[in-house]
Amino acid sequence: MSALDLARLQFAVTAGIHWTFVLVTLGMVVWLVTLETRAALARNPVKRELLYRMTRFWGLLYVINYAIGIASGIVMEFQFGTNWSGLSHVAGSVFGAPIAVETMVAFAFESTFLALWIFGWQKLPRWVHLGLLWAIGASAFASAFLVLVANGFMHFPRGYHMTAHGQADLDSVSQLLSNPSTIIAFIHICGAALAAGGVVITVVSSFHLFRRTRDEDFFVRSFRSGFIMGFLGLSTAVGSGFPQLDFVKEIQPGKFDHPGMGAFLGNMIVIGFFGLVIMFFLSPVIIGKLPAKLWWSMPLFWLALPLPFIAAVLGWLAREIGRQPWAIYGVQRTSDAVSHVGVGTMWASFAVFTTMLVALLLTNWWLIGRHATRGPNREIFGITPIPAQRPRVHIGGSNG
Amino acid sequence: MAELFLCVLAAIFAGYFALAGYDYGVGILLRRTARDDTERRMVLGALGPFFLGNEVWLVTGLGLFLAAFPMTEGSMLSALYPMAFPLIASIVVFTAAVQVRSRTSAARGLWDTLIVATGFINSFGWGAVFGAALQGFPVHFGPLPILTGAATTALFVLHGSVLLSLRTPIEVQERALRIAWRMGYAAVVLAAVAAAAAAVLSPVIAQPLAAAGGTIVLVAVLAAAIRLLRTGRLGWALVCTGAAAALPVVITGVALLPGPYVHADNAGMRSMVEAAAGPATLDFLAVAALPTLPLLLGVQAAT
Ligand code: HDD
Ligand code: HEM
Ligand code: HEM
């Protein structure tokens, strides 16, 4: 393998792994915002306590994923400088800007707000605490949008001109931000993230329902919401997927003619389409207490866990490999974008980063699995819940 | 405009070292200052809720570097490849190990070992990067990176030990204070030796006076820290050691000005400012990115 092949493989592996963290982040944050907003608005103290308890349980899952995933983002950012210096030479001035703004506005804010949110339980006024969560959600989606601005430019470059030094100079920020390749991918990705988040919630809930743990109400509600979220997400992904296909055929003609590309795209479409049909027919299961009554059928839902992640990685493989041989479509070839680095060094860094990120990914799912199976009846964020039946006098996060 | 971004970049990296410097120092000291699991948790607890907040400045700095000086970023990082990639790997492992250790009781011994080892690699590695930049590109082996690496290691350990003596209960505090006293002198000596070696060995220092001035400030700040430690004013000592941890990157950068030079494909060598991103990009960054910095600082300082 040449240094170029290795650099490409390394990008594919690291981006793919980063992406599985991101999917959970984006999906879960929507769910958390919904939960805590409803908790803050709830009048009935029993219901309010339940919703806060749900926020904390699912919130810790989010925090674990974020804390472990942060490292994968750092690797992504370094890679542009180390492996793809040709890219920054030619287009860094256009394409570095959204990435920089991503890290400053979204990433830096998100981790700061998240720390305040974690340590603010029972310390901050209820509405301030909720506001922090909204800010976390906004940062996460802003972050996703901004990387897609960089990526959209690579697929459909516009809003720039070439200088005498052979570099792209940014002309129009608004053209950069309103790139249709970015916007349509963003909608599709929001759908994918909701689908993945919904599936994670459904699967964890079905585990507890199957074991018939005592938090029936907690997990019936979670199961229902997860199912609805997954369904909405999947509909969004499928609904935006076909227009995206038409658009891509227009800006990158012949992209999906290669048989390999067809396979990536085809399998994603199969998962999306059949997933939607199956969910549609299964949807009566969310009525009333049925998820608890049908506890024995719950293991069936576990099978869904890998599907949204597989579909989402396949989608990226189609999008990115299909762009070859261009790094920036029609502007710079991938072979001109790669750094002048020896094969040996590339091998070493590929091996080290892959091992490390795979280890992070496994650690993440192990920690998430442990947290999920231990359930909500324990101290989380410094608050120990009182058994579900009795109403509480002091309500978590609301003494303001 | 490009000059403004150069200053902002210097400030961000200085901030990163002032904060992450104690993370790495505390990491190195994890086993020396804490005997059992409870104490170790106290030691890591001293890093506070903003542990991730410190790495934020590195990620922010790199992002801004890429956006405002894409040519320099690409050339420098790919030239520094053999050093940059073990360093990134080690920073990632350090961050993850601290996170994982506080979330599970399994394999604590392994995580502790990883924290100590990567804390050391991070501290030494950053100094070595400065040394390599001062030797000039392409990077090659030499005594300078080793001396500068030793100097930053001492600075970060000092910084970490002062933080621990400020934020831990009495038993740990005593051990940390003893280390801080000894490290103070070691840091002065190692920083001076590294600076002298750079003056002799570096062919690329363009601003010898400014670099010498910076080194004098560094030694003065360290001397002040030692005095403050003696008189028990630990808060001020921490400010001084933070400044000392931040100074090497500033001194290295200033010494190389107006470089580091990069090779522009059609136009020969250009200085960092000449090779900055175009005006529309810098305007966009100035509007979208810069205003968030003071805000973020404010939030972090308030807590
Ligand atoms: C849960 C995940 C998921 C599901 C069910 C689908 N997709 Fe998708 N797809 C993605 C997750 C995804 C993705 C990972 O989010 C991608 C990668 C880049 C992007 O914009 O979204 C993607 C890319 C992507 C592309 C490539 C765009 C390009 O080359 O620029 C096309 C044409 C489609 N999708 C079309 C579809 C269709 C027609 C679907 C259903 C019938 C579908 N996707 C379901
Ligand atoms: C479509 C692909 C990607 C999407 C949707 C995406 C989105 C996100 C999101 C939502 C987060 C977590 C939330 C946050 O920190 O605000 C995140 C984190 C991050 N991303 Fe990505 N990202 C993608 C690819 C990339 C790429 C290519 C880079 C390289 C520049 C990158 C760099 C980062 C960094 C530095 C972080 C912070 C660390 C972390 O939380 O993991 N991401 N990304
Ligand atoms: C997180 C989801 C992503 C995945 C799974 C992904 C996947 C891939 C894959 C498979 C390749 C290798 C293509 C090949 O060599 O044939 C690649 C290349 C690349 N991607 Fe992505 N990508 C993602 C997001 C992004 C984003 C958001 C950006 C830009 C900001 C980006 C920039 C690049 C670059 C620079 C390369 C190397 C040059 C090239 O091969 O064209 N990727 N990616």
Tab-separated table of N, CA and C in Angstrom, chain B residues 57-174:
chain	number	residue	atom	x	y	z
B	57	TRP	N	-8.673	24.264	24.767
B	57	TRP	CA	-7.823	25.322	24.222
B	57	TRP	C	-6.872	24.786	23.175
B	58	LEU	N	-6.454	23.540	23.306
B	58	LEU	CA	-5.597	22.937	22.279
B	58	LEU	C	-6.383	22.768	20.981
B	59	VAL	N	-7.589	22.202	21.117
B	59	VAL	CA	-8.402	21.960	19.923
B	59	VAL	C	-8.745	23.292	19.250
B	60	THR	N	-9.098	24.284	20.063
B	60	THR	CA	-9.404	25.606	19.526
B	60	THR	C	-8.204	26.205	18.818
B	61	GLY	N	-7.052	26.106	19.463
B	61	GLY	CA	-5.831	26.680	18.876
B	61	GLY	C	-5.514	26.036	17.545
B	62	LEU	N	-5.617	24.703	17.498
B	62	LEU	CA	-5.315	24.007	16.238
B	62	LEU	C	-6.287	24.413	15.145
B	63	GLY	N	-7.568	24.508	15.509
B	63	GLY	CA	-8.571	24.891	14.525
B	63	GLY	C	-8.279	26.271	13.955
B	64	LEU	N	-7.951	27.205	14.846
B	64	LEU	CA	-7.688	28.564	14.397
B	64	LEU	C	-6.406	28.630	13.570
B	65	PHE	N	-5.435	27.817	13.966
B	65	PHE	CA	-4.172	27.734	13.230
B	65	PHE	C	-4.464	27.285	11.796
B	66	LEU	N	-5.248	26.220	11.669
B	66	LEU	CA	-5.601	25.697	10.350
B	66	LEU	C	-6.352	26.738	9.524
B	67	ALA	N	-7.255	27.464	10.168
B	67	ALA	CA	-8.090	28.394	9.416
B	67	ALA	C	-7.331	29.653	9.018
B	68	ALA	N	-6.555	30.205	9.944
B	68	ALA	CA	-5.934	31.503	9.675
B	68	ALA	C	-4.576	31.364	8.991
B	69	PHE	N	-3.868	30.262	9.249
B	69	PHE	CA	-2.545	30.060	8.645
B	69	PHE	C	-2.455	28.665	8.035
B	70	PRO	N	-3.319	28.371	7.061
B	70	PRO	CA	-3.392	26.993	6.562
B	70	PRO	C	-2.067	26.479	6.018
B	71	MET	N	-1.312	27.339	5.334
B	71	MET	CA	-0.054	26.872	4.748
B	71	MET	C	0.932	26.484	5.830
B	72	THR	N	1.057	27.350	6.851
B	72	THR	CA	2.014	27.072	7.910
B	72	THR	C	1.600	25.837	8.694
B	73	GLU	N	0.295	25.729	8.971
B	73	GLU	CA	-0.171	24.580	9.740
B	73	GLU	C	0.158	23.285	9.015
B	74	GLY	N	-0.208	23.252	7.730
B	74	GLY	CA	0.051	22.039	6.957
B	74	GLY	C	1.533	21.700	6.921
B	75	SER	N	2.367	22.699	6.633
B	75	SER	CA	3.803	22.418	6.520
B	75	SER	C	4.384	21.988	7.858
B	76	MET	N	4.018	22.716	8.925
B	76	MET	CA	4.640	22.416	10.211
B	76	MET	C	4.211	21.058	10.733
B	77	LEU	N	2.914	20.795	10.688
B	77	LEU	CA	2.465	19.523	11.254
B	77	LEU	C	2.987	18.341	10.457
B	78	SER	N	3.020	18.475	9.116
B	78	SER	CA	3.509	17.299	8.396
B	78	SER	C	5.024	17.175	8.546
B	79	ALA	N	5.738	18.316	8.692
B	79	ALA	CA	7.176	18.227	8.925
B	79	ALA	C	7.469	17.624	10.299
B	80	LEU	N	6.614	17.921	11.257
B	80	LEU	CA	6.837	17.433	12.622
B	80	LEU	C	6.248	16.044	12.839
B	81	TYR	N	5.820	15.408	11.724
B	81	TYR	CA	5.070	14.153	11.833
B	81	TYR	C	5.594	13.154	12.861
B	82	PRO	N	6.903	12.806	12.797
B	82	PRO	CA	7.391	11.759	13.702
B	82	PRO	C	7.214	12.130	15.171
B	83	MET	N	7.177	13.429	15.480
B	83	MET	CA	6.955	13.809	16.866
B	83	MET	C	5.487	14.059	17.122
B	84	ALA	N	4.807	14.643	16.144
B	84	ALA	CA	3.422	15.056	16.379
B	84	ALA	C	2.528	13.855	16.620
B	85	PHE	N	2.776	12.755	15.874
B	85	PHE	CA	1.761	11.711	16.003
B	85	PHE	C	1.840	10.923	17.309
B	86	PRO	N	3.073	10.600	17.814
B	86	PRO	CA	3.057	9.993	19.156
B	86	PRO	C	2.479	10.948	20.206
B	87	LEU	N	2.723	12.235	20.009
B	87	LEU	CA	2.227	13.207	20.984
B	87	LEU	C	0.696	13.258	20.979
B	88	ILE	N	0.097	13.297	19.792
B	88	ILE	CA	-1.371	13.309	19.732
B	88	ILE	C	-1.913	12.035	20.360
B	89	ALA	N	-1.300	10.904	19.970
B	89	ALA	CA	-1.779	9.628	20.507
B	89	ALA	C	-1.730	9.666	22.022
B	90	SER	N	-0.645	10.188	22.550
B	90	SER	CA	-0.480	10.188	23.989
B	90	SER	C	-1.463	11.151	24.669
B	91	ILE	N	-1.734	12.289	24.039
B	91	ILE	CA	-2.706	13.225	24.615
B	91	ILE	C	-4.086	12.578	24.653
B	92	VAL	N	-4.406	11.864	23.577
B	92	VAL	CA	-5.710	11.200	23.532
B	92	VAL	C	-5.812	10.137	24.616
B	93	VAL	N	-4.753	9.331	24.755
B	93	VAL	CA	-4.795	8.274	25.768
B	93	VAL	C	-4.898	8.890	27.168
B	94	PHE	N	-4.145	9.947	27.410
B	94	PHE	CA	-4.195	10.605	28.717
B	94	PHE	C	-5.618	11.055	29.032
B	95	THR	N	-6.212	11.765	28.075
B	95	THR	CA	-7.572	12.271	28.286
B	95	THR	C	-8.541	11.137	28.565
B	96	ALA	N	-8.439	10.079	27.737
B	96	ALA	CA	-9.374	8.970	27.903
B	96	ALA	C	-9.125	8.247	29.225
B	97	ALA	N	-7.849	8.047	29.583
B	97	ALA	CA	-7.556	7.279	30.800
B	97	ALA	C	-8.104	7.994	32.034
B	98	VAL	N	-7.960	9.331	32.096
B	98	VAL	CA	-8.496	10.051	33.249
B	98	VAL	C	-10.013	9.907	33.302
B	99	GLN	N	-10.656	9.983	32.134
B	99	GLN	CA	-12.111	9.836	32.094
B	99	GLN	C	-12.551	8.449	32.544
B	100	VAL	N	-11.898	7.430	31.965
B	100	VAL	CA	-12.338	6.071	32.235
B	100	VAL	C	-12.094	5.727	33.711
B	101	ARG	N	-10.942	6.145	34.231
B	101	ARG	CA	-10.623	5.808	35.607
B	101	ARG	C	-11.687	6.308	36.572
B	102	SER	N	-12.232	7.486	36.305
B	102	SER	CA	-13.195	8.019	37.250
B	102	SER	C	-14.584	7.417	37.037
B	103	ARG	N	-14.772	6.605	35.994
B	103	ARG	CA	-16.091	6.050	35.743
B	103	ARG	C	-16.215	4.570	36.029
B	104	THR	N	-15.118	3.911	36.298
B	104	THR	CA	-15.206	2.482	36.576
B	104	THR	C	-14.128	2.106	37.582
B	105	SER	N	-14.393	1.054	38.340
B	105	SER	CA	-13.379	0.630	39.301
B	105	SER	C	-12.518	-0.481	38.723
B	106	ALA	N	-12.814	-0.909	37.502
B	106	ALA	CA	-12.043	-2.001	36.909
B	106	ALA	C	-10.681	-1.506	36.442
B	107	ALA	N	-9.674	-2.333	36.623
B	107	ALA	CA	-8.337	-2.118	36.058
B	107	ALA	C	-7.748	-0.757	36.407
B	108	ARG	N	-7.961	-0.315	37.640
B	108	ARG	CA	-7.443	1.014	38.020
B	108	ARG	C	-5.932	1.089	37.879
B	109	GLY	N	-5.250	-0.043	38.213
B	109	GLY	CA	-3.795	-0.037	38.127
B	109	GLY	C	-3.329	0.298	36.715
B	110	LEU	N	-4.001	-0.295	35.736
B	110	LEU	CA	-3.638	-0.052	34.338
B	110	LEU	C	-3.844	1.419	33.979
B	111	TRP	N	-5.005	1.969	34.364
B	111	TRP	CA	-5.271	3.363	34.019
B	111	TRP	C	-4.259	4.281	34.693
B	112	ASP	N	-3.916	3.965	35.962
B	112	ASP	CA	-2.944	4.803	36.663
B	112	ASP	C	-1.604	4.810	35.934
B	113	THR	N	-1.178	3.610	35.527
B	113	THR	CA	0.099	3.532	34.814
B	113	THR	C	0.027	4.346	33.525
B	114	LEU	N	-1.084	4.212	32.807
B	114	LEU	CA	-1.228	4.964	31.564
B	114	LEU	C	-1.202	6.465	31.828
B	115	ILE	N	-1.868	6.901	32.887
B	115	ILE	CA	-1.914	8.337	33.180
B	115	ILE	C	-0.511	8.865	33.462
B	116	VAL	N	0.252	8.110	34.285
B	116	VAL	CA	1.613	8.566	34.604
B	116	VAL	C	2.461	8.603	33.328
B	117	ALA	N	2.405	7.519	32.548
B	117	ALA	CA	3.270	7.433	31.364
B	117	ALA	C	2.920	8.507	30.341
B	118	THR	N	1.631	8.677	30.047
B	118	THR	CA	1.279	9.654	29.018
B	118	THR	C	1.424	11.081	29.548
B	119	GLY	N	1.237	11.272	30.846
B	119	GLY	CA	1.501	12.599	31.414
B	119	GLY	C	2.942	12.992	31.136
B	120	PHE	N	3.836	12.014	31.301
B	120	PHE	CA	5.246	12.286	31.050
B	120	PHE	C	5.494	12.527	29.560
B	121	ILE	N	4.942	11.671	28.707
B	121	ILE	CA	5.172	11.852	27.260
B	121	ILE	C	4.638	13.213	26.797
B	122	ASN	N	3.469	13.600	27.283
B	122	ASN	CA	2.905	14.886	26.874
B	122	ASN	C	3.812	16.038	27.297
B	123	SER	N	4.298	15.985	28.546
B	123	SER	CA	5.125	17.086	29.042
B	123	SER	C	6.431	17.153	28.274
B	124	PHE	N	7.074	15.994	28.138
B	124	PHE	CA	8.363	15.969	27.456
B	124	PHE	C	8.173	16.270	25.971
B	125	GLY	N	7.138	15.693	25.394
B	125	GLY	CA	6.911	15.819	23.956
B	125	GLY	C	6.728	17.262	23.511
B	126	TRP	N	5.965	18.026	24.261
B	126	TRP	CA	5.758	19.409	23.846
B	126	TRP	C	7.076	20.175	23.851
B	127	GLY	N	7.880	19.971	24.912
B	127	GLY	CA	9.177	20.638	24.962
B	127	GLY	C	10.033	20.209	23.781
B	128	ALA	N	10.002	18.908	23.472
B	128	ALA	CA	10.805	18.403	22.363
B	128	ALA	C	10.369	19.033	21.044
B	129	VAL	N	9.056	19.259	20.908
B	129	VAL	CA	8.571	19.922	19.690
B	129	VAL	C	9.163	21.328	19.581
B	130	PHE	N	9.200	22.051	20.701
B	130	PHE	CA	9.800	23.394	20.657
B	130	PHE	C	11.270	23.293	20.255
B	131	GLY	N	11.977	22.340	20.851
B	131	GLY	CA	13.393	22.158	20.534
B	131	GLY	C	13.591	21.850	19.066
B	132	ALA	N	12.736	20.980	18.523
B	132	ALA	CA	12.862	20.606	17.116
B	132	ALA	C	12.609	21.809	16.213
B	133	ALA	N	11.609	22.620	16.573
B	133	ALA	CA	11.328	23.807	15.761
B	133	ALA	C	12.524	24.757	15.805
B	134	LEU	N	13.181	24.840	16.958
B	134	LEU	CA	14.327	25.739	17.076
B	134	LEU	C	15.545	25.217	16.319
B	135	GLN	N	15.594	23.891	16.113
B	135	GLN	CA	16.695	23.328	15.309
B	135	GLN	C	16.473	23.600	13.835
B	136	GLY	N	15.262	23.910	13.455
B	136	GLY	CA	14.945	24.151	12.046
B	136	GLY	C	14.475	22.885	11.360
B	137	PHE	N	13.766	23.075	10.219
B	137	PHE	CA	13.201	21.938	9.486
B	137	PHE	C	14.129	21.534	8.358
B	138	PRO	N	14.117	20.284	7.872
B	138	PRO	CA	13.318	19.171	8.380
B	138	PRO	C	13.785	18.719	9.763
B	139	VAL	N	12.911	18.109	10.521
B	139	VAL	CA	13.284	17.722	11.877
B	139	VAL	C	14.377	16.682	11.843
B	140	HIS	N	15.293	16.792	12.773
B	140	HIS	CA	16.340	15.777	12.870
B	140	HIS	C	16.705	15.611	14.332
B	141	PHE	N	17.406	14.527	14.605
B	141	PHE	CA	17.739	14.226	15.981
B	141	PHE	C	18.810	15.195	16.472
B	142	GLY	N	18.800	15.513	17.742
B	142	GLY	CA	19.841	16.394	18.284
B	142	GLY	C	19.627	16.546	19.766
B	143	PRO	N	20.594	17.171	20.447
B	143	PRO	CA	20.456	17.300	21.905
B	143	PRO	C	19.395	18.335	22.312
B	144	LEU	N	19.121	19.311	21.445
B	144	LEU	CA	18.245	20.408	21.848
B	144	LEU	C	16.833	19.942	22.244
B	145	PRO	N	16.174	19.099	21.428
B	145	PRO	CA	14.828	18.655	21.829
B	145	PRO	C	14.818	17.941	23.180
B	146	ILE	N	15.915	17.234	23.478
B	146	ILE	CA	15.943	16.513	24.757
B	146	ILE	C	16.024	17.520	25.909
B	147	LEU	N	16.866	18.555	25.730
B	147	LEU	CA	17.003	19.543	26.806
B	147	LEU	C	15.709	20.336	27.000
B	148	THR	N	15.092	20.745	25.888
B	148	THR	CA	13.855	21.513	26.043
B	148	THR	C	12.744	20.626	26.592
B	149	GLY	N	12.759	19.344	26.195
B	149	GLY	CA	11.767	18.412	26.727
B	149	GLY	C	11.915	18.265	28.235
B	150	ALA	N	13.158	18.139	28.702
B	150	ALA	CA	13.386	18.021	30.145
B	150	ALA	C	12.900	19.281	30.855
B	151	ALA	N	13.132	20.441	30.225
B	151	ALA	CA	12.732	21.704	30.866
B	151	ALA	C	11.217	21.789	31.009
B	152	THR	N	10.468	21.481	29.937
B	152	THR	CA	9.010	21.586	30.086
B	152	THR	C	8.487	20.545	31.071
B	153	THR	N	9.117	19.375	31.096
B	153	THR	CA	8.674	18.364	32.059
B	153	THR	C	8.787	18.924	33.476
B	154	ALA	N	9.947	19.524	33.777
B	154	ALA	CA	10.126	20.088	35.124
B	154	ALA	C	9.099	21.192	35.381
B	155	LEU	N	8.858	22.036	34.388
B	155	LEU	CA	7.904	23.137	34.577
B	155	LEU	C	6.501	22.612	34.868
B	156	PHE	N	6.088	21.578	34.116
B	156	PHE	CA	4.722	21.069	34.309
B	156	PHE	C	4.596	20.332	35.639
B	157	VAL	N	5.648	19.587	36.010
B	157	VAL	CA	5.586	18.892	37.303
B	157	VAL	C	5.502	19.919	38.427
B	158	LEU	N	6.289	20.977	38.311
B	158	LEU	CA	6.223	22.038	39.313
B	158	LEU	C	4.812	22.617	39.388
B	159	HIS	N	4.272	22.934	38.225
B	159	HIS	CA	2.935	23.531	38.153
B	159	HIS	C	1.901	22.587	38.787
B	160	GLY	N	1.994	21.302	38.430
B	160	GLY	CA	1.058	20.318	38.968
B	160	GLY	C	1.198	20.179	40.471
B	161	SER	N	2.428	20.187	40.967
B	161	SER	CA	2.599	19.996	42.405
B	161	SER	C	2.073	21.201	43.178
B	162	VAL	N	2.206	22.391	42.609
B	162	VAL	CA	1.655	23.567	43.299
B	162	VAL	C	0.134	23.496	43.320
B	163	LEU	N	-0.450	23.056	42.207
B	163	LEU	CA	-1.910	22.903	42.185
B	163	LEU	C	-2.360	21.921	43.262
B	164	LEU	N	-1.633	20.808	43.373
B	164	LEU	CA	-2.015	19.800	44.365
B	164	LEU	C	-1.882	20.345	45.779
B	165	SER	N	-0.822	21.127	46.022
B	165	SER	CA	-0.670	21.617	47.399
B	165	SER	C	-1.750	22.644	47.733
B	166	LEU	N	-2.383	23.170	46.691
B	166	LEU	CA	-3.458	24.137	46.931
B	166	LEU	C	-4.797	23.441	47.113
B	167	ARG	N	-5.000	22.322	46.451
B	167	ARG	CA	-6.347	21.770	46.359
B	167	ARG	C	-6.552	20.390	46.974
B	168	THR	N	-5.569	19.873	47.714
B	168	THR	CA	-5.787	18.540	48.279
B	168	THR	C	-5.700	18.589	49.796
B	169	PRO	N	-6.272	17.579	50.479
B	169	PRO	CA	-6.185	17.518	51.934
B	169	PRO	C	-4.752	17.280	52.401
B	170	ILE	N	-4.572	17.400	53.702
B	170	ILE	CA	-3.263	17.606	54.288
B	170	ILE	C	-2.184	16.576	53.931
B	171	GLU	N	-2.541	15.269	53.950
B	171	GLU	CA	-1.466	14.273	53.741
B	171	GLU	C	-0.877	14.413	52.343
B	172	VAL	N	-1.779	14.513	51.359
B	172	VAL	CA	-1.319	14.648	49.982
B	172	VAL	C	-0.604	15.977	49.820
B	173	GLN	N	-1.156	16.990	50.452
B	173	GLN	CA	-0.599	18.328	50.320
B	173	GLN	C	0.863	18.374	50.739
B	174	GLU	N	1.187	17.692	51.843
B	174	GLU	CA	2.567	17.735	52.326
B	174	GLU	C	3.530	17.153	51.309
